[in-house]
CSV table of C-alpha atoms and ligand atoms in Angstrom, one decimal:
chain,number,residue,atom,x,y,z
A,1,MET,CA,-47.2,-26.1,-92.0
A,2,TRP,CA,-43.9,-27.3,-90.8
A,3,ILE,CA,-40.4,-26.1,-91.6
A,4,PHE,CA,-37.4,-28.2,-92.5
A,5,SER,CA,-34.2,-26.6,-91.1
A,6,SER,CA,-30.7,-27.5,-92.0
A,7,PRO,CA,-27.3,-25.8,-91.9
A,8,ARG,CA,-25.0,-26.0,-94.8
A,9,ILE,CA,-23.1,-29.2,-94.0
A,10,VAL,CA,-19.5,-29.7,-95.0
A,11,PHE,CA,-18.5,-33.3,-94.3
A,12,GLY,CA,-15.8,-35.8,-94.9
A,13,GLU,CA,-12.0,-35.7,-94.9
A,14,ASP,CA,-10.5,-32.2,-94.7
A,15,ALA,CA,-13.9,-30.6,-94.1
A,16,LEU,CA,-12.2,-28.2,-91.7
A,17,ASN,CA,-10.5,-26.6,-94.7
A,18,TYR,CA,-13.8,-25.1,-95.7
A,19,LEU,CA,-13.4,-22.6,-92.8
A,20,GLU,CA,-10.9,-20.7,-95.0
A,21,GLU,CA,-13.9,-19.7,-97.1
A,22,LEU,CA,-15.4,-17.7,-94.2
A,23,ARG,CA,-15.7,-13.9,-94.7
A,24,GLY,CA,-15.5,-11.7,-91.6
A,25,ARG,CA,-13.3,-10.1,-89.0
A,26,ARG,CA,-13.6,-11.9,-85.7
A,27,ALA,CA,-14.6,-15.3,-84.5
A,28,PHE,CA,-15.5,-16.2,-80.9
A,29,PHE,CA,-15.0,-19.8,-79.7
A,30,VAL,CA,-17.4,-21.4,-77.2
A,31,THR,CA,-15.6,-24.6,-76.2
A,32,ASP,CA,-14.1,-26.5,-73.3
A,33,ALA,CA,-10.6,-26.8,-71.9
A,34,ASN,CA,-10.1,-30.3,-73.4
A,35,MET,CA,-10.4,-28.8,-76.9
A,36,VAL,CA,-7.6,-26.4,-76.1
A,37,ARG,CA,-5.5,-29.3,-74.7
A,38,LEU,CA,-6.1,-31.6,-77.7
A,39,GLY,CA,-5.0,-28.8,-80.0
A,40,PHE,CA,-8.4,-28.6,-81.8
A,41,VAL,CA,-8.8,-24.9,-81.0
A,42,GLU,CA,-5.4,-24.2,-82.6
A,43,ARG,CA,-6.3,-26.3,-85.6
A,44,VAL,CA,-9.4,-24.3,-86.2
A,45,GLN,CA,-7.7,-21.0,-85.5
A,46,LYS,CA,-5.1,-21.9,-88.2
A,47,HIS,CA,-7.9,-22.1,-90.8
A,48,LEU,CA,-9.5,-18.9,-89.5
A,49,ARG,CA,-6.2,-17.0,-89.7
A,50,ALA,CA,-5.9,-18.2,-93.4
A,51,ALA,CA,-9.3,-16.6,-93.9
A,52,GLY,CA,-8.0,-13.3,-92.3
A,53,LEU,CA,-10.1,-13.7,-89.1
A,54,GLU,CA,-8.9,-13.0,-85.5
A,55,SER,CA,-10.4,-15.0,-82.7
A,56,ALA,CA,-11.0,-15.1,-79.0
A,57,VAL,CA,-11.7,-18.3,-76.9
A,58,PHE,CA,-14.1,-19.0,-74.1
A,59,ALA,CA,-13.0,-22.5,-73.0
A,60,ASP,CA,-15.0,-22.8,-69.7
A,61,VAL,CA,-18.0,-24.9,-70.9
A,62,GLU,CA,-18.6,-27.8,-68.5
A,63,PRO,CA,-20.4,-31.0,-69.2
A,64,GLU,CA,-24.1,-30.3,-68.8
A,65,PRO,CA,-23.6,-26.5,-69.3
A,66,SER,CA,-25.3,-24.3,-66.9
A,67,LEU,CA,-27.2,-21.0,-67.5
A,68,GLN,CA,-24.5,-19.2,-65.5
A,69,THR,CA,-21.8,-20.4,-67.9
A,70,VAL,CA,-23.9,-19.4,-70.9
A,71,ARG,CA,-24.3,-15.9,-69.4
A,72,ARG,CA,-20.5,-15.6,-68.8
A,73,ALA,CA,-19.8,-16.6,-72.4
A,74,ALA,CA,-22.3,-14.1,-73.7
A,75,GLU,CA,-20.8,-11.3,-71.7
A,76,GLN,CA,-17.3,-12.0,-73.1
A,77,MET,CA,-18.8,-12.3,-76.6
A,78,ALA,CA,-20.4,-8.8,-76.2
A,79,GLN,CA,-17.1,-7.4,-75.3
A,80,TYR,CA,-15.3,-9.0,-78.3
A,81,GLN,CA,-18.1,-8.3,-80.8
A,82,PRO,CA,-17.5,-11.3,-83.2
A,83,ASP,CA,-19.2,-11.7,-86.5
A,84,TRP,CA,-18.8,-15.5,-86.3
A,85,VAL,CA,-19.5,-17.7,-83.2
A,86,ILE,CA,-17.8,-21.1,-83.3
A,87,GLY,CA,-19.2,-23.9,-81.1
A,88,LEU,CA,-16.4,-26.5,-81.0
A,89,GLY,CA,-16.8,-29.7,-79.0
A,90,GLY,CA,-19.4,-32.1,-78.0
A,91,GLY,CA,-23.1,-31.3,-77.5
A,92,SER,CA,-22.4,-29.3,-74.3
A,93,ALA,CA,-20.0,-26.8,-76.1
A,94,MET,CA,-22.3,-26.5,-79.2
A,95,ASP,CA,-25.4,-26.0,-77.1
A,96,ALA,CA,-23.7,-23.4,-74.9
A,97,ALA,CA,-22.5,-21.7,-78.1
A,98,LYS,CA,-26.1,-21.5,-79.4
A,99,ALA,CA,-27.5,-20.1,-76.2
A,100,ALA,CA,-24.7,-17.6,-75.7
A,101,TRP,CA,-25.0,-16.5,-79.3
A,102,LEU,CA,-28.7,-15.9,-78.7
A,103,LEU,CA,-27.9,-13.7,-75.7
A,104,TYR,CA,-25.3,-11.8,-77.6
A,105,GLU,CA,-27.7,-11.0,-80.3
A,106,CYS,CA,-30.7,-10.5,-78.1
A,107,PRO,CA,-29.5,-9.5,-74.6
A,108,THR,CA,-33.0,-9.2,-73.2
A,109,ALA,CA,-33.9,-12.8,-73.9
A,110,ASP,CA,-34.3,-15.3,-71.0
A,111,PRO,CA,-32.0,-18.2,-71.8
A,112,ALA,CA,-34.1,-20.4,-69.5
A,113,ALA,CA,-37.1,-19.9,-71.8
A,114,ILE,CA,-35.9,-20.1,-75.4
A,115,ASN,CA,-38.9,-21.2,-77.4
A,116,PRO,CA,-40.0,-21.5,-81.0
A,117,MET,CA,-42.9,-19.1,-80.6
A,118,GLU,CA,-40.7,-16.1,-80.0
A,119,THR,CA,-38.7,-14.2,-82.6
A,120,TYR,CA,-35.2,-13.3,-81.5
A,121,GLY,CA,-33.9,-11.6,-84.7
A,122,LEU,CA,-30.6,-13.5,-84.7
A,123,ARG,CA,-27.8,-13.0,-87.3
A,124,GLN,CA,-27.8,-9.2,-86.9
A,125,LYS,CA,-24.3,-9.4,-85.3
A,126,ALA,CA,-22.9,-12.9,-86.1
A,127,ARG,CA,-23.5,-16.3,-87.6
A,128,LEU,CA,-22.9,-19.7,-86.0
A,129,VAL,CA,-20.5,-22.5,-87.0
A,130,ALA,CA,-20.9,-25.8,-85.2
A,131,ILE,CA,-17.9,-28.2,-85.2
A,132,PRO,CA,-18.7,-31.5,-83.4
A,133,THR,CA,-15.8,-33.5,-81.9
A,134,THR,CA,-18.1,-36.3,-80.8
A,135,SER,CA,-20.4,-38.3,-83.0
A,136,GLY,CA,-23.6,-38.0,-81.0
A,137,THR,CA,-25.8,-35.2,-80.1
A,138,GLY,CA,-26.3,-33.9,-83.6
A,139,SER,CA,-26.4,-30.4,-82.1
A,140,GLU,CA,-24.5,-29.2,-85.2
A,141,THR,CA,-27.6,-29.8,-87.3
A,142,THR,CA,-30.5,-29.0,-84.9
A,143,TRP,CA,-32.2,-26.0,-83.5
A,144,ALA,CA,-32.2,-27.5,-80.0
A,145,THR,CA,-30.1,-26.6,-77.0
A,146,VAL,CA,-30.0,-28.4,-73.6
A,147,LEU,CA,-28.9,-26.4,-70.6
A,148,THR,CA,-29.0,-27.3,-66.9
A,149,ASP,CA,-30.4,-25.0,-64.3
A,150,THR,CA,-28.1,-25.9,-61.5
A,151,ASP,CA,-30.3,-24.1,-58.9
A,152,ILE,CA,-33.1,-26.6,-59.4
A,153,GLY,CA,-31.2,-29.6,-60.7
A,154,MET,CA,-33.1,-29.8,-63.9
A,155,LYS,CA,-32.3,-30.0,-67.6
A,156,LEU,CA,-34.0,-27.4,-69.8
A,157,SER,CA,-34.4,-28.6,-73.4
A,158,MET,CA,-35.3,-25.7,-75.5
A,159,GLY,CA,-35.0,-24.4,-79.0
A,160,THR,CA,-36.0,-22.2,-81.9
A,161,HIS,CA,-35.5,-22.6,-85.6
A,162,GLU,CA,-33.3,-19.5,-85.6
A,163,LEU,CA,-30.7,-21.4,-83.6
A,164,THR,CA,-30.0,-23.9,-86.4
A,165,PRO,CA,-26.3,-23.3,-87.1
A,166,ASP,CA,-25.4,-21.6,-90.4
A,167,LEU,CA,-22.6,-24.0,-91.0
A,168,ALA,CA,-21.8,-27.5,-89.7
A,169,ILE,CA,-18.3,-28.8,-90.2
A,170,VAL,CA,-18.4,-32.6,-89.9
A,171,ASP,CA,-14.8,-33.6,-90.1
A,172,PRO,CA,-14.0,-37.2,-89.0
A,173,SER,CA,-10.4,-36.4,-88.1
A,174,LEU,CA,-11.8,-34.7,-84.9
A,175,VAL,CA,-13.2,-37.9,-83.5
A,176,THR,CA,-10.4,-40.4,-83.8
A,177,SER,CA,-9.2,-39.7,-80.3
A,178,MET,CA,-12.6,-40.2,-78.7
A,179,PRO,CA,-12.2,-43.0,-76.1
A,180,PRO,CA,-14.3,-46.2,-76.5
A,181,ARG,CA,-16.7,-45.3,-73.6
A,182,ILE,CA,-17.6,-42.0,-75.2
A,183,THR,CA,-17.8,-43.6,-78.6
A,184,ALA,CA,-20.4,-46.0,-77.2
A,185,ASP,CA,-22.4,-43.4,-75.2
A,186,THR,CA,-22.6,-40.9,-78.1
A,187,GLY,CA,-23.3,-43.6,-80.6
A,188,MET,CA,-26.3,-44.8,-78.6
A,189,ASP,CA,-27.5,-41.2,-78.6
A,190,VAL,CA,-27.4,-41.2,-82.4
A,191,LEU,CA,-29.5,-44.4,-82.4
A,192,THR,CA,-32.0,-43.0,-80.0
A,193,HIS,CA,-32.4,-39.8,-82.1
A,194,ALA,CA,-32.9,-41.8,-85.2
A,195,VAL,CA,-35.5,-44.3,-83.7
A,196,GLU,CA,-37.4,-41.6,-81.8
A,197,GLY,CA,-37.3,-39.2,-84.7
A,198,TYR,CA,-38.9,-41.9,-86.8
A,199,THR,CA,-41.5,-42.9,-84.3
A,200,SER,CA,-42.4,-39.7,-82.6
A,201,THR,CA,-45.8,-38.1,-83.3
A,202,MET,CA,-44.0,-35.4,-85.3
A,203,HIS,CA,-42.5,-37.7,-87.8
A,204,ASN,CA,-42.8,-36.5,-91.4
A,205,ASP,CA,-41.8,-37.4,-95.0
A,206,PHE,CA,-38.8,-35.2,-94.8
A,207,SER,CA,-37.3,-36.6,-91.6
A,208,ASP,CA,-38.2,-40.3,-92.2
A,209,GLY,CA,-35.5,-41.2,-94.6
A,210,LEU,CA,-32.8,-39.5,-92.6
A,211,CYS,CA,-33.8,-41.4,-89.4
A,212,LEU,CA,-33.8,-44.8,-91.2
A,213,LYS,CA,-30.5,-44.2,-92.8
A,214,ALA,CA,-28.9,-43.0,-89.5
A,215,THR,CA,-30.3,-46.1,-87.7
A,216,ALA,CA,-28.7,-48.4,-90.3
A,217,LEU,CA,-25.4,-46.6,-90.1
A,218,VAL,CA,-25.2,-47.0,-86.3
A,219,PHE,CA,-25.9,-50.8,-86.4
A,220,GLN,CA,-23.3,-51.2,-89.1
A,221,TYR,CA,-20.5,-48.9,-87.9
A,222,LEU,CA,-20.8,-48.3,-84.1
A,223,PRO,CA,-19.3,-51.7,-83.1
A,224,ARG,CA,-16.4,-51.1,-85.4
A,225,ALA,CA,-15.8,-47.5,-84.2
A,226,TYR,CA,-16.0,-48.8,-80.6
A,227,ALA,CA,-13.6,-51.7,-81.2
A,228,ASN,CA,-11.0,-49.7,-83.1
A,229,GLY,CA,-11.0,-45.9,-82.9
A,230,GLN,CA,-8.6,-45.7,-85.8
A,231,ASP,CA,-11.0,-47.4,-88.2
A,232,MET,CA,-11.5,-44.3,-90.3
A,233,GLU,CA,-14.3,-45.7,-92.4
A,234,ALA,CA,-16.4,-46.5,-89.3
A,235,ARG,CA,-15.5,-43.1,-87.7
A,236,GLU,CA,-16.5,-41.2,-90.8
A,237,HIS,CA,-19.9,-43.0,-91.2
A,238,MET,CA,-20.6,-42.6,-87.4
A,239,HIS,CA,-19.8,-38.9,-87.6
A,240,ASN,CA,-22.1,-38.5,-90.6
A,241,ALA,CA,-24.8,-40.6,-88.9
A,242,ALA,CA,-24.8,-38.2,-85.9
A,243,SER,CA,-25.5,-35.2,-88.2
A,244,ILE,CA,-28.0,-37.1,-90.2
A,245,ALA,CA,-29.9,-38.3,-87.1
A,246,GLY,CA,-29.7,-34.7,-85.9
A,247,LEU,CA,-31.4,-33.5,-89.1
A,248,GLY,CA,-33.9,-36.4,-88.7
A,249,PHE,CA,-35.0,-35.9,-85.1
A,250,GLY,CA,-34.4,-32.1,-85.3
A,251,ASN,CA,-37.0,-31.9,-88.0
A,252,SER,CA,-39.3,-34.3,-86.2
A,253,MET,CA,-38.9,-34.7,-82.4
A,254,ALA,CA,-37.3,-36.9,-79.9
A,255,ALA,CA,-39.6,-38.6,-77.5
A,256,LEU,CA,-39.9,-40.6,-74.2
A,257,ALA,CA,-36.4,-42.0,-74.0
A,258,HIS,CA,-35.1,-38.5,-74.1
A,259,ALA,CA,-37.6,-37.2,-71.5
A,260,MET,CA,-36.5,-40.0,-69.1
A,261,GLY,CA,-32.8,-39.7,-70.1
A,262,HIS,CA,-32.7,-36.0,-69.4
A,263,SER,CA,-34.4,-36.6,-66.1
A,264,LEU,CA,-32.0,-39.3,-65.0
A,265,GLY,CA,-29.0,-37.3,-66.3
A,266,ALA,CA,-29.9,-34.3,-64.2
A,267,VAL,CA,-30.5,-36.2,-61.0
A,268,PHE,CA,-27.7,-38.8,-61.1
A,269,HIS,CA,-25.2,-37.1,-63.5
A,270,VAL,CA,-25.3,-39.9,-66.1
A,271,PRO,CA,-23.9,-38.8,-69.5
A,272,HIS,CA,-26.7,-38.0,-72.0
A,273,GLY,CA,-26.1,-40.8,-74.5
A,274,ARG,CA,-25.7,-43.4,-71.7
A,275,SER,CA,-29.0,-42.5,-70.2
A,276,VAL,CA,-31.2,-42.1,-73.3
A,277,GLY,CA,-29.6,-45.2,-74.9
A,278,LEU,CA,-30.4,-47.2,-71.8
A,279,PHE,CA,-34.0,-46.2,-71.8
A,280,LEU,CA,-34.6,-46.7,-75.5
A,281,PRO,CA,-35.5,-50.5,-75.6
A,282,TYR,CA,-37.8,-50.0,-72.5
A,283,VAL,CA,-39.5,-47.2,-74.3
A,284,ILE,CA,-39.9,-49.2,-77.5
A,285,GLU,CA,-41.5,-52.1,-75.5
A,286,PHE,CA,-43.9,-49.7,-73.7
A,287,THR,CA,-44.9,-47.9,-76.9
A,288,ALA,CA,-45.3,-51.1,-78.9
A,289,ASN,CA,-47.5,-52.6,-76.1
A,290,GLY,CA,-49.9,-49.7,-76.7
A,291,GLY,CA,-50.6,-50.7,-80.3
A,292,GLY,CA,-49.8,-49.0,-83.6
A,293,THR,CA,-46.2,-47.9,-83.9
A,294,ARG,CA,-43.7,-47.7,-86.7
A,295,TYR,CA,-41.0,-50.0,-85.2
A,296,ALA,CA,-41.8,-52.7,-87.8
A,297,ASP,CA,-40.7,-50.2,-90.6
A,298,ILE,CA,-37.4,-49.8,-88.9
A,299,ALA,CA,-37.0,-53.5,-88.4
A,300,LYS,CA,-37.8,-54.2,-92.1
A,301,PHE,CA,-35.3,-51.5,-93.2
A,302,LEU,CA,-32.7,-53.4,-91.1
A,303,ASP,CA,-33.7,-56.8,-92.5
A,304,LEU,CA,-34.9,-58.0,-89.2
A,305,PRO,CA,-38.0,-60.2,-88.8
A,306,ALA,CA,-41.1,-58.0,-88.9
A,307,GLU,CA,-44.2,-59.8,-90.0
A,308,ASP,CA,-46.3,-57.5,-87.8
A,309,GLU,CA,-45.8,-54.6,-85.5
A,310,ALA,CA,-45.3,-56.7,-82.4
A,311,GLN,CA,-42.7,-58.9,-84.1
A,312,GLY,CA,-41.0,-55.8,-85.6
A,313,ALA,CA,-40.7,-54.1,-82.3
A,314,ALA,CA,-39.5,-57.2,-80.5
A,315,SER,CA,-36.8,-57.7,-83.3
A,316,LEU,CA,-35.7,-54.1,-83.0
A,317,VAL,CA,-35.4,-54.4,-79.2
A,318,ALA,CA,-33.4,-57.6,-79.5
A,319,ALA,CA,-31.1,-56.0,-82.1
A,320,ILE,CA,-30.5,-53.0,-79.8
A,321,ARG,CA,-29.8,-55.3,-76.9
A,322,ASP,CA,-27.3,-57.2,-79.0
A,323,LEU,CA,-25.7,-53.9,-80.1
A,324,GLN,CA,-25.5,-52.8,-76.5
A,325,ARG,CA,-23.8,-56.0,-75.5
A,326,ARG,CA,-21.2,-55.6,-78.3
A,327,ILE,CA,-20.2,-52.1,-77.0
A,328,ASP,CA,-20.3,-53.0,-73.3
A,329,PHE,CA,-23.2,-50.7,-72.7
A,330,ALA,CA,-25.2,-50.7,-69.4
A,331,THR,CA,-28.6,-52.2,-69.9
A,332,SER,CA,-30.1,-51.2,-66.5
A,333,VAL,CA,-29.8,-48.3,-64.2
A,334,GLN,CA,-28.6,-50.7,-61.5
A,335,GLN,CA,-25.6,-51.5,-63.7
A,336,LEU,CA,-24.7,-47.9,-63.8
A,337,GLY,CA,-23.9,-48.2,-60.1
A,338,VAL,CA,-26.9,-46.2,-58.8
A,339,ASP,CA,-27.9,-47.4,-55.4
A,340,ARG,CA,-31.5,-48.8,-55.2
A,341,GLU,CA,-32.4,-46.7,-52.1
A,342,ASP,CA,-31.2,-43.6,-53.7
A,343,PHE,CA,-33.0,-44.4,-56.9
A,344,GLU,CA,-36.3,-45.1,-55.1
A,345,ALA,CA,-35.9,-41.9,-53.1
A,346,ALA,CA,-35.4,-39.9,-56.2
A,347,LEU,CA,-38.3,-41.5,-58.1
A,348,PRO,CA,-40.8,-38.6,-57.5
A,349,LYS,CA,-38.2,-36.1,-58.8
A,350,LEU,CA,-37.4,-38.4,-61.8
A,351,ILE,CA,-41.0,-38.6,-62.7
A,352,ALA,CA,-41.6,-34.8,-62.2
A,353,ASN,CA,-38.6,-34.0,-64.4
A,354,ALA,CA,-39.7,-36.3,-67.1
A,355,GLU,CA,-43.2,-34.8,-67.0
A,356,ALA,CA,-41.8,-31.3,-67.4
A,357,ASP,CA,-39.8,-32.4,-70.5
A,358,ASN,CA,-41.6,-31.4,-73.6
A,359,GLN,CA,-40.3,-34.5,-75.5
A,360,LEU,CA,-42.6,-36.7,-73.3
A,361,PHE,CA,-45.6,-35.4,-75.3
A,362,PHE,CA,-44.3,-36.5,-78.7
A,363,ASN,CA,-44.1,-40.2,-77.8
A,364,ALA,CA,-46.5,-42.3,-79.8
A,365,ARG,CA,-48.0,-43.7,-76.6
A,366,PHE,CA,-48.4,-41.2,-73.8
A,367,ALA,CA,-46.8,-42.2,-70.4
A,368,ASN,CA,-48.7,-40.9,-67.4
A,369,SER,CA,-47.1,-40.6,-63.9
A,370,GLU,CA,-47.9,-44.2,-63.0
A,371,ASP,CA,-46.5,-45.5,-66.3
A,372,LEU,CA,-43.3,-43.5,-65.7
A,373,ALA,CA,-42.9,-44.9,-62.2
A,374,LYS,CA,-43.2,-48.4,-63.6
A,375,LEU,CA,-40.9,-47.7,-66.5
A,376,PHE,CA,-38.2,-46.2,-64.3
A,377,MET,CA,-38.3,-49.3,-62.1
A,378,CYS,CA,-38.2,-51.7,-65.1
A,379,ALA,CA,-35.2,-49.8,-66.4
A,380,TYR,CA,-33.6,-49.9,-62.9
A,381,GLU,CA,-33.9,-53.6,-62.6
A,382,GLY,CA,-33.4,-54.5,-66.2
A,383,ARG,CA,-36.9,-56.1,-66.5
A,384,SER,CA,-38.9,-56.2,-69.8
A,385,VAL,CA,-41.9,-53.8,-70.0
A,386,ASP,CA,-45.1,-55.9,-69.9
A,387,PHE,CA,-47.7,-53.2,-69.6
B,401,LIG,ZN1,-30.0,-37.1,-77.5
């Protein structure tokens, strides 16, 4: 048995207007200072006021939100007693909103150990709205949350089906001001979700179509959204692609590129999409070298040469490299400016982090410690994976 989870998704132009349909008394925002500065909090509040809701704002979410931040947000939430929680921002804000909401509903829970085996009894006090302002993590449609334990320098990727937002508002007007660098990073996160969701060992009939469609949308629209942020057609399709890929991988699993990306991100503070997107082609090569994979299906869907698995995987890697070139995306860790000595010194920590990441176990070919060491070095130097 497996469960397909999805929020109600309101997408396209003027999707924010749907907030006026909410029924309740009080909303509590979990967001960051940038969202206040850009006027996005005020825009959402305007719709909430029209629905007769008051609101309070916690705007202290930092990139790679920490457990400590989540606890502070939950404390303020408990004082305000909202019946709606609004996660507004990129993945960090939405993930922090999920975890803080869980603590508000279930104060005895350990936010460092949120897991699908436990029942938290959410929705006794409030429901969750997720409003993404980047087109990337897909957190608005998934039950996952990634927090950082700053004490031990490690990302904790956790989740439970109960954390799937009740409502996702996917409004493209919120992403037009995203700078090109963030458009590229978050767009590569979408691609990594879609490819890993399709090829992980948890793939299924329900997630497959979503992953394929999201993959095609990224190839078609990411270069356009990167080249011209005001290209509304490209922005809208990329924003949809992020949520579709979220549904895809959220109902399957992400895999090795995410395990390695989380690891690198926590140690060298590389943005999520930049690190997972960098590892993706290396992971495809490694996985395809191990035999049966599903990369040829993806290649065929994209009209790339794919007479057999090996050719399909190679075509897909070449297409990803080409996409990366068009969006000025780093293709090796060295290009990110990480010093070789620092990287080699951190290698044991990078491997240990990746091995502690549950997404490692859903890769179609398992990577042991030795494989991980070699993979990290290939990705550092920009060498093809030949093992
Ligand atoms: Zn991701």
